[in-house]
PDB file of C-alpha atoms and ligand atoms in Angstrom:
ATOM      1  CA  MET A  30      91.209  41.400  21.155  1.00 50.00           C
ATOM      2  CA  PRO A  31      93.084  40.341  17.971  1.00 55.00           C
ATOM      3  CA  PRO A  32      94.138  43.283  15.760  1.00 56.00           C
ATOM      4  CA  LEU A  33      91.633  42.474  12.992  1.00 57.00           C
ATOM      5  CA  ASN A  34      88.637  42.643  15.370  1.00 66.00           C
ATOM      6  CA  LYS A  35      89.921  45.860  16.895  1.00 68.00           C
ATOM      7  CA  HIS A  36      90.018  47.333  13.419  1.00 70.00           C
ATOM      8  CA  LYS A  37      86.450  46.155  12.729  1.00 71.00           C
ATOM      9  CA  PHE A  38      85.276  47.615  16.021  1.00 66.00           C
ATOM     10  CA  ALA A  39      86.718  51.008  15.148  1.00 68.00           C
ATOM     11  CA  ILE A  40      84.978  50.986  11.773  1.00 65.00           C
ATOM     12  CA  ASN A  41      81.650  50.101  13.392  1.00 70.00           C
ATOM     13  CA  LEU A  42      82.055  52.799  15.999  1.00 62.00           C
ATOM     14  CA  ALA A  43      82.810  55.368  13.304  1.00 64.00           C
ATOM     15  CA  ALA A  44      79.717  54.291  11.360  1.00 62.00           C
ATOM     16  CA  VAL A  45      77.496  54.630  14.419  1.00 59.00           C
ATOM     17  CA  LEU A  46      78.921  58.062  15.277  1.00 56.00           C
ATOM     18  CA  PHE A  47      78.491  59.200  11.686  1.00 58.00           C
ATOM     19  CA  PHE A  48      74.847  58.100  11.743  1.00 58.00           C
ATOM     20  CA  PHE A  49      74.192  59.997  14.990  1.00 57.00           C
ATOM     21  CA  CYS A  50      75.813  63.103  13.527  1.00 49.00           C
ATOM     22  CA  ILE A  51      73.456  62.992  10.564  1.00 51.00           C
ATOM     23  CA  LEU A  52      70.457  62.516  12.860  1.00 51.00           C
ATOM     24  CA  SER A  53      71.441  65.365  15.155  1.00 50.00           C
ATOM     25  CA  VAL A  54      72.091  67.739  12.249  1.00 52.00           C
ATOM     26  CA  HIS A  55      68.766  66.957  10.587  1.00 66.00           C
ATOM     27  CA  ALA A  56      66.225  66.329  13.372  1.00 89.00           C
ATOM     28  CA  ALA A  57      65.362  69.724  14.798  1.00 94.00           C
ATOM     29  CA  PRO A  58      62.722  71.047  17.219  1.00 95.00           C
ATOM     30  CA  GLU A  59      59.464  72.682  16.169  1.00 94.00           C
ATOM     31  CA  ASN A  60      60.599  76.291  16.778  1.00 95.00           C
ATOM     32  CA  THR A  61      63.596  76.096  14.392  1.00 96.00           C
ATOM     33  CA  ILE A  62      63.417  78.906  11.815  1.00 97.00           C
ATOM     34  CA  VAL A  63      63.354  77.928   8.141  1.00 97.00           C
ATOM     35  CA  TYR A  64      62.272  79.810   5.023  1.00 97.00           C
ATOM     36  CA  ALA A  65      59.423  79.445   2.568  1.00 96.00           C
ATOM     37  CA  THR A  66      58.418  81.136  -0.675  1.00 93.00           C
ATOM     38  CA  ARG A  67      54.923  82.466  -1.301  1.00 88.00           C
ATOM     39  CA  THR A  68      53.829  79.683  -3.660  1.00 85.00           C
ATOM     40  CA  GLY A  69      56.414  76.867  -3.357  1.00 87.00           C
ATOM     41  CA  LYS A  70      55.795  73.426  -1.889  1.00 87.00           C
ATOM     42  CA  ALA A  71      59.187  73.241  -0.116  1.00 94.00           C
ATOM     43  CA  TYR A  72      60.970  75.000   2.766  1.00 96.00           C
ATOM     44  CA  HIS A  73      64.621  76.085   2.727  1.00 97.00           C
ATOM     45  CA  ARG A  74      67.761  77.252   4.488  1.00 97.00           C
ATOM     46  CA  GLU A  75      68.168  81.035   4.547  1.00 96.00           C
ATOM     47  CA  ASP A  76      70.784  81.156   1.767  1.00 95.00           C
ATOM     48  CA  CYS A  77      69.006  78.872  -0.740  1.00 97.00           C
ATOM     49  CA  SER A  78      68.891  80.139  -4.333  1.00 95.00           C
ATOM     50  CA  ALA A  79      65.208  79.131  -4.531  1.00 95.00           C
ATOM     51  CA  LEU A  80      64.408  82.103  -2.251  1.00 95.00           C
ATOM     52  CA  SER A  81      65.406  84.830  -4.739  1.00 92.00           C
ATOM     53  CA  ARG A  82      61.825  85.935  -5.521  1.00 89.00           C
ATOM     54  CA  SER A  83      60.131  85.733  -2.122  1.00 91.00           C
ATOM     55  CA  LYS A  84      61.205  84.689   1.334  1.00 93.00           C
ATOM     56  CA  GLU A  85      59.245  84.226   4.514  1.00 94.00           C
ATOM     57  CA  ALA A  86      60.671  83.099   7.878  1.00 96.00           C
ATOM     58  CA  ILE A  87      58.522  80.362   9.440  1.00 95.00           C
ATOM     59  CA  THR A  88      59.019  77.689  12.082  1.00 96.00           C
ATOM     60  CA  LEU A  89      59.616  74.044  11.209  1.00 95.00           C
ATOM     61  CA  GLY A  90      56.286  73.312  12.926  1.00 92.00           C
ATOM     62  CA  GLU A  91      54.501  75.715  10.583  1.00 91.00           C
ATOM     63  CA  ALA A  92      56.257  74.125   7.583  1.00 92.00           C
ATOM     64  CA  ALA A  93      54.867  70.730   8.697  1.00 89.00           C
ATOM     65  CA  ARG A  94      51.352  72.138   9.183  1.00 83.00           C
ATOM     66  CA  ARG A  95      51.523  73.560   5.635  1.00 84.00           C
ATOM     67  CA  SER A  96      52.768  70.130   4.405  1.00 82.00           C
ATOM     68  CA  LEU A  97      55.917  71.721   2.938  1.00 90.00           C
ATOM     69  CA  SER A  98      58.728  69.284   2.130  1.00 92.00           C
ATOM     70  CA  ALA A  99      62.445  69.833   2.702  1.00 95.00           C
ATOM     71  CA  CYS A 100      64.180  71.390  -0.341  1.00 96.00           C
ATOM     72  CA  SER A 101      66.439  68.850  -2.018  1.00 95.00           C
ATOM     73  CA  LEU A 102      68.992  71.534  -3.002  1.00 95.00           C
ATOM     74  CA  CYS A 103      69.726  73.208   0.326  1.00 97.00           C
ATOM     75  CA  GLN A 104      68.650  70.289   2.589  1.00 96.00           C
ATOM     76  CA  PRO A 105      67.215  72.240   5.532  1.00 97.00           C
ATOM     77  CA  PRO A 106      66.756  70.545   8.948  1.00 96.00           C
ATOM     78  CA  LEU A 107      63.951  68.008   9.372  1.00 96.00           C
ATOM     79  CA  LEU A 108      61.399  68.126  12.165  1.00 95.00           C
ATOM     80  CA  ASN A 109      62.058  65.567  14.902  1.00 94.00           C
ATOM     81  CA  ALA A 110      59.751  62.541  14.878  1.00 90.00           C
ATOM     82  CA  GLY A 111      57.869  63.364  18.086  1.00 89.00           C
ATOM     83  CA  ALA A 112      56.852  66.851  16.965  1.00 89.00           C
ATOM     84  CA  ALA A 113      55.998  65.577  13.475  1.00 86.00           C
ATOM     85  CA  ALA A 114      53.651  62.925  14.931  1.00 83.00           C
ATOM     86  CA  LYS A 115      51.971  65.500  17.184  1.00 83.00           C
ATOM     87  CA  ILE A 116      51.316  67.801  14.216  1.00 79.00           C
ATOM     88  CA  ALA A 117      50.058  64.901  12.071  1.00 75.00           C
ATOM     89  CA  ARG A 118      47.510  64.064  14.796  1.00 75.00           C
ATOM     90  CA  SER A 119      46.308  67.665  15.121  1.00 75.00           C
ATOM     91  CA  THR A 120      45.905  68.120  11.345  1.00 71.00           C
ATOM     92  CA  ASP A 121      43.781  64.946  11.372  1.00 80.00           C
ATOM     93  CA  ALA A 122      41.185  66.824  13.459  1.00 79.00           C
ATOM     94  CA  GLY A 123      37.608  66.175  12.355  1.00 85.00           C
ATOM     95  CA  ILE A 124      38.528  63.070  10.351  1.00 93.00           C
ATOM     96  CA  TYR A 125      37.076  59.760  11.552  1.00 93.00           C
ATOM     97  CA  ARG A 126      39.465  56.855  10.881  1.00 93.00           C
ATOM     98  CA  VAL A 127      38.116  53.389  11.583  1.00 94.00           C
ATOM     99  CA  ASN A 128      41.641  52.045  12.224  1.00 89.00           C
ATOM    100  CA  ILE A 129      42.450  54.681  14.855  1.00 84.00           C
ATOM    101  CA  GLU A 130      39.001  54.349  16.458  1.00 87.00           C
ATOM    102  CA  ASN A 131      39.502  50.560  16.553  1.00 90.00           C
ATOM    103  CA  VAL A 132      36.079  49.936  15.000  1.00 95.00           C
ATOM    104  CA  ASN A 133      35.565  46.148  15.128  1.00 95.00           C
ATOM    105  CA  SER A 134      32.960  45.877  12.345  1.00 98.00           C
ATOM    106  CA  TYR A 135      31.763  48.049   9.469  1.00 98.00           C
ATOM    107  CA  LYS A 136      28.356  47.793  11.125  1.00 98.00           C
ATOM    108  CA  ASN A 137      29.623  49.480  14.290  1.00 97.00           C
ATOM    109  CA  ALA A 138      31.162  52.642  12.853  1.00 97.00           C
ATOM    110  CA  ASP A 139      29.786  55.818  14.443  1.00 96.00           C
ATOM    111  CA  THR A 140      28.266  58.023  11.726  1.00 97.00           C
ATOM    112  CA  GLN A 141      27.836  60.884  14.203  1.00 95.00           C
ATOM    113  CA  LYS A 142      31.631  61.256  14.364  1.00 93.00           C
ATOM    114  CA  MET A 143      32.099  61.130  10.580  1.00 96.00           C
ATOM    115  CA  LEU A 144      32.532  63.947   8.079  1.00 96.00           C
ATOM    116  CA  ARG A 145      29.365  65.040   6.299  1.00 96.00           C
ATOM    117  CA  ALA A 146      29.223  65.427   2.555  1.00 98.00           C
ATOM    118  CA  ARG A 147      26.851  65.432  -0.379  1.00 98.00           C
ATOM    119  CA  VAL A 148      27.382  63.181  -3.389  1.00 98.00           C
ATOM    120  CA  SER A 149      27.610  65.815  -6.122  1.00 98.00           C
ATOM    121  CA  ARG A 150      28.630  63.661  -9.096  1.00 98.00           C
ATOM    122  CA  HIS A 151      28.426  60.015 -10.007  1.00 96.00           C
ATOM    123  CA  ILE A 152      31.331  58.480 -11.933  1.00 95.00           C
ATOM    124  CA  ASP A 153      30.986  54.691 -11.651  1.00 93.00           C
ATOM    125  CA  GLY A 154      30.241  51.922  -9.153  1.00 94.00           C
ATOM    126  CA  ASP A 155      33.084  52.696  -6.759  1.00 96.00           C
ATOM    127  CA  THR A 156      33.985  56.298  -7.652  1.00 97.00           C
ATOM    128  CA  VAL A 157      31.967  59.461  -7.005  1.00 98.00           C
ATOM    129  CA  GLU A 158      32.564  63.121  -6.268  1.00 98.00           C
ATOM    130  CA  LEU A 159      31.756  64.507  -2.822  1.00 98.00           C
ATOM    131  CA  GLU A 160      31.159  68.042  -1.637  1.00 98.00           C
ATOM    132  CA  PHE A 161      32.126  68.532   1.997  1.00 96.00           C
ATOM    133  CA  ALA A 162      30.042  70.859   4.147  1.00 88.00           C
ATOM    134  CA  ALA A 163      33.134  71.728   6.217  1.00 89.00           C
ATOM    135  CA  PRO A 164      36.258  70.248   4.619  1.00 92.00           C
ATOM    136  CA  PRO A 165      38.991  69.516   7.214  1.00 90.00           C
ATOM    137  CA  ALA A 166      42.609  70.662   6.737  1.00 83.00           C
ATOM    138  CA  GLY A 167      44.100  69.106   3.616  1.00 84.00           C
ATOM    139  CA  PHE A 168      40.724  68.435   1.960  1.00 92.00           C
ATOM    140  CA  ASN A 169      39.174  70.414  -0.885  1.00 93.00           C
ATOM    141  CA  ARG A 170      35.497  71.295  -0.827  1.00 96.00           C
ATOM    142  CA  ALA A 171      34.909  69.011  -3.822  1.00 97.00           C
ATOM    143  CA  GLU A 172      36.837  65.739  -3.866  1.00 97.00           C
ATOM    144  CA  LYS A 173      36.849  62.746  -6.160  1.00 98.00           C
ATOM    145  CA  ILE A 174      36.797  59.624  -3.980  1.00 98.00           C
ATOM    146  CA  ARG A 175      37.463  55.901  -4.382  1.00 97.00           C
ATOM    147  CA  MET A 176      35.597  53.526  -2.094  1.00 98.00           C
ATOM    148  CA  ILE A 177      37.853  51.393   0.110  1.00 98.00           C
ATOM    149  CA  GLY A 178      37.914  47.603  -0.229  1.00 98.00           C
ATOM    150  CA  VAL A 179      35.654  47.244  -3.271  1.00 97.00           C
ATOM    151  CA  ASP A 180      36.230  46.815  -6.972  1.00 94.00           C
ATOM    152  CA  THR A 181      33.250  47.185  -9.275  1.00 91.00           C
ATOM    153  CA  PRO A 182      33.566  46.206 -12.942  1.00 85.00           C
ATOM    154  CA  GLU A 183      34.808  49.123 -15.083  1.00 78.00           C
ATOM    155  CA  THR A 184      32.309  51.242 -16.987  1.00 72.00           C
ATOM    156  CA  VAL A 185      34.104  54.448 -17.947  1.00 67.00           C
ATOM    157  CA  HIS A 186      37.693  53.340 -18.509  1.00 67.00           C
ATOM    158  CA  PRO A 187      38.672  54.868 -21.877  1.00 67.00           C
ATOM    159  CA  GLN A 188      40.742  51.864 -23.001  1.00 68.00           C
ATOM    160  CA  LYS A 189      38.381  49.117 -21.876  1.00 64.00           C
ATOM    161  CA  ASP A 190      34.990  47.871 -22.969  1.00 65.00           C
ATOM    162  CA  VAL A 191      32.213  48.001 -20.434  1.00 63.00           C
ATOM    163  CA  GLU A 192      32.985  44.991 -18.294  1.00 74.00           C
ATOM    164  CA  PHE A 193      30.386  42.435 -17.448  1.00 75.00           C
ATOM    165  CA  PHE A 194      27.958  43.827 -14.858  1.00 83.00           C
ATOM    166  CA  GLY A 195      29.743  47.211 -14.728  1.00 86.00           C
ATOM    167  CA  ARG A 196      26.623  49.057 -15.858  1.00 89.00           C
ATOM    168  CA  GLU A 197      24.496  47.499 -13.099  1.00 92.00           C
ATOM    169  CA  ALA A 198      27.053  48.356 -10.401  1.00 93.00           C
ATOM    170  CA  SER A 199      27.321  51.908 -11.687  1.00 93.00           C
ATOM    171  CA  ASP A 200      23.533  52.351 -11.798  1.00 95.00           C
ATOM    172  CA  PHE A 201      23.183  50.965  -8.270  1.00 96.00           C
ATOM    173  CA  THR A 202      25.661  53.502  -6.852  1.00 97.00           C
ATOM    174  CA  LYS A 203      23.967  56.300  -8.795  1.00 97.00           C
ATOM    175  CA  LYS A 204      20.538  55.323  -7.493  1.00 98.00           C
ATOM    176  CA  MET A 205      21.677  54.942  -3.873  1.00 98.00           C
ATOM    177  CA  LEU A 206      24.035  57.926  -3.586  1.00 98.00           C
ATOM    178  CA  LEU A 207      23.708  60.669  -6.186  1.00 98.00           C
ATOM    179  CA  GLY A 208      22.434  63.921  -4.660  1.00 98.00           C
ATOM    180  CA  LYS A 209      22.272  62.330  -1.196  1.00 98.00           C
ATOM    181  CA  ASP A 210      23.781  63.500   2.088  1.00 98.00           C
ATOM    182  CA  VAL A 211      26.241  60.899   3.346  1.00 98.00           C
ATOM    183  CA  TYR A 212      28.747  60.230   6.122  1.00 98.00           C
ATOM    184  CA  VAL A 213      32.400  59.641   5.317  1.00 98.00           C
ATOM    185  CA  ALA A 214      34.985  57.568   7.216  1.00 97.00           C
ATOM    186  CA  LEU A 215      38.656  56.978   6.405  1.00 96.00           C
ATOM    187  CA  ASP A 216      41.130  54.170   7.136  1.00 94.00           C
ATOM    188  CA  TRP A 217      44.966  53.962   7.008  1.00 87.00           C
ATOM    189  CA  ASP A 218      45.597  55.821   3.783  1.00 87.00           C
ATOM    190  CA  THR A 219      44.069  59.194   2.976  1.00 90.00           C
ATOM    191  CA  ARG A 220      44.595  59.151  -0.803  1.00 91.00           C
ATOM    192  CA  ASP A 221      45.494  56.770  -3.622  1.00 90.00           C
ATOM    193  CA  LYS A 222      48.202  57.367  -6.228  1.00 88.00           C
ATOM    194  CA  TYR A 223      45.753  59.397  -8.341  1.00 91.00           C
ATOM    195  CA  GLY A 224      45.089  61.764  -5.431  1.00 92.00           C
ATOM    196  CA  ARG A 225      41.578  60.447  -4.829  1.00 95.00           C
ATOM    197  CA  LEU A 226      40.372  60.285  -1.229  1.00 96.00           C
ATOM    198  CA  LEU A 227      39.984  56.701   0.009  1.00 96.00           C
ATOM    199  CA  VAL A 228      36.756  56.446   1.989  1.00 98.00           C
ATOM    200  CA  TYR A 229      33.899  54.405   3.347  1.00 98.00           C
ATOM    201  CA  ILE A 230      30.555  55.999   2.514  1.00 98.00           C
ATOM    202  CA  TYR A 231      27.645  55.589   4.914  1.00 98.00           C
ATOM    203  CA  THR A 232      24.122  56.572   3.903  1.00 98.00           C
ATOM    204  CA  ALA A 233      21.838  58.723   6.048  1.00 97.00           C
ATOM    205  CA  GLN A 234      20.314  55.412   7.258  1.00 97.00           C
ATOM    206  CA  GLY A 235      23.762  54.258   8.432  1.00 97.00           C
ATOM    207  CA  VAL A 236      24.283  51.649   5.691  1.00 98.00           C
ATOM    208  CA  CYS A 237      27.908  51.181   4.566  1.00 98.00           C
ATOM    209  CA  HIS A 238      27.687  51.499   0.775  1.00 98.00           C
ATOM    210  CA  ASN A 239      31.095  49.804   0.268  1.00 98.00           C
ATOM    211  CA  ALA A 240      29.850  46.679   2.065  1.00 98.00           C
ATOM    212  CA  GLU A 241      26.463  46.853   0.354  1.00 98.00           C
ATOM    213  CA  LEU A 242      28.090  46.748  -3.099  1.00 97.00           C
ATOM    214  CA  ILE A 243      29.798  43.470  -2.206  1.00 97.00           C
ATOM    215  CA  ARG A 244      26.870  41.999  -0.269  1.00 97.00           C
ATOM    216  CA  GLN A 245      24.499  42.471  -3.200  1.00 96.00           C
ATOM    217  CA  GLY A 246      26.992  41.096  -5.720  1.00 94.00           C
ATOM    218  CA  TYR A 247      27.819  44.386  -7.501  1.00 95.00           C
ATOM    219  CA  ALA A 248      31.511  44.270  -6.578  1.00 95.00           C
ATOM    220  CA  HIS A 249      34.440  42.102  -5.587  1.00 94.00           C
ATOM    221  CA  ALA A 250      36.170  42.615  -2.247  1.00 97.00           C
ATOM    222  CA  TYR A 251      39.371  44.432  -3.211  1.00 96.00           C
ATOM    223  CA  THR A 252      42.015  42.973  -0.928  1.00 93.00           C
ATOM    224  CA  ARG A 253      45.263  44.101  -2.527  1.00 89.00           C
ATOM    225  CA  PHE A 254      45.791  46.760   0.160  1.00 88.00           C
ATOM    226  CA  PRO A 255      45.002  46.131   3.817  1.00 89.00           C
ATOM    227  CA  PHE A 256      41.992  47.823   5.389  1.00 95.00           C
ATOM    228  CA  ARG A 257      40.156  47.479   8.656  1.00 96.00           C
ATOM    229  CA  PHE A 258      37.148  45.494   7.382  1.00 98.00           C
ATOM    230  CA  MET A 259      38.979  43.170   4.955  1.00 97.00           C
ATOM    231  CA  ASP A 260      37.919  39.919   6.646  1.00 97.00           C
ATOM    232  CA  GLU A 261      34.273  40.987   6.757  1.00 98.00           C
ATOM    233  CA  PHE A 262      34.296  42.113   3.119  1.00 98.00           C
ATOM    234  CA  ARG A 263      35.799  38.751   2.074  1.00 98.00           C
ATOM    235  CA  ILE A 264      32.980  36.931   3.851  1.00 98.00           C
ATOM    236  CA  LEU A 265      30.376  39.197   2.208  1.00 98.00           C
ATOM    237  CA  GLU A 266      31.803  38.234  -1.183  1.00 97.00           C
ATOM    238  CA  GLN A 267      31.727  34.519  -0.352  1.00 97.00           C
ATOM    239  CA  GLU A 268      28.069  34.828   0.690  1.00 97.00           C
ATOM    240  CA  ALA A 269      27.149  36.749  -2.478  1.00 96.00           C
ATOM    241  CA  ARG A 270      28.834  34.011  -4.569  1.00 95.00           C
ATOM    242  CA  ALA A 271      27.099  31.243  -2.628  1.00 97.00           C
ATOM    243  CA  LYS A 272      23.702  32.907  -3.103  1.00 96.00           C
ATOM    244  CA  LYS A 273      24.476  33.730  -6.760  1.00 94.00           C
ATOM    245  CA  ARG A 274      23.699  37.420  -6.388  1.00 94.00           C
ATOM    246  CA  GLY A 275      24.464  39.985  -9.115  1.00 91.00           C
ATOM    247  CA  LEU A 276      27.867  39.298 -10.664  1.00 88.00           C
ATOM    248  CA  TRP A 277      27.689  35.689  -9.499  1.00 90.00           C
ATOM    249  CA  GLU A 278      24.257  34.932 -10.918  1.00 85.00           C
ATOM    250  CA  TYR A 279      25.326  33.390 -14.199  1.00 69.00           C
TER     251      TYR A 279
HETATM  252 ZN1   ZN B  22      66.288  75.236  -0.859  1.00 78.87          ZN
END
C-alpha cells in the first residue's frame, strides 16, 4: 500500500470509530434512568441546570411514552431504535392507519376498527372539529382535523376572498357531517404543521367523505403529500371533470 493510501485508510478508520463511539454513547436501552421536570417537554441528565425546580427519575422508555425530547443543553442518552419503534407501535394502539393495514381501496377500509367521534363543529369543506368518545394516547378529546387528500376552495381564510365554489363545498360538508357520529382513519402522518389531525372521515353508512368531496366535484385531489388512496382520488377528480360536476360545471 503506498503511503498516501495508508494515511487515507487511517483517517477513514478513525472516522468510523468516532461514529460508533457517538452511537454507543447515545443509544441506550429502555431501562436507562434519566430525569424529567413536572411540566417540561424534555428529559435530562441528573446534573442538568434545568432540573433546579423539580426532578423526577424516570426510565428512557417512560420518557418516550410521554413524548419527551432529549434536552439540547445536557444531551442525555437517546433510546435505541428497536425500543423506540416498539414504544411507537404500542402508543399507536386503537388508531386505524390505512397504510399499516394495507387497505387497497378507500372503499375497503374497515369502519369497525376505526376510532369513533362526533363532528362537533364545522369550519369549512375540508376542516371540522371532532370530539372523540375515547381519545387514544396523544389525542385530545376535541381535535381540529384536516381531511387527507382533498383541497376544497377556501371560505374562511382571513386574507382571501371566498374562492369560487368554496361556499358550496363548505355547505356540503356541514350538511353531511355536522352533529353526526363518524368513523376516523389515519394514514402516514398524524398531524400537519398546524397541529391538526390528518384523517379520513367515514360516515355511519360507511361512505368516505374525503372521496365523496372529490367525486361530487366539491374538491380537488390534493396530491402534494403522498397518501394511500392518491391514485384513486386522482381518478375520482378526472371523472368529476369529465362529467362536469360541481367545480367543473362551468
Ligand atoms: Zn437538560
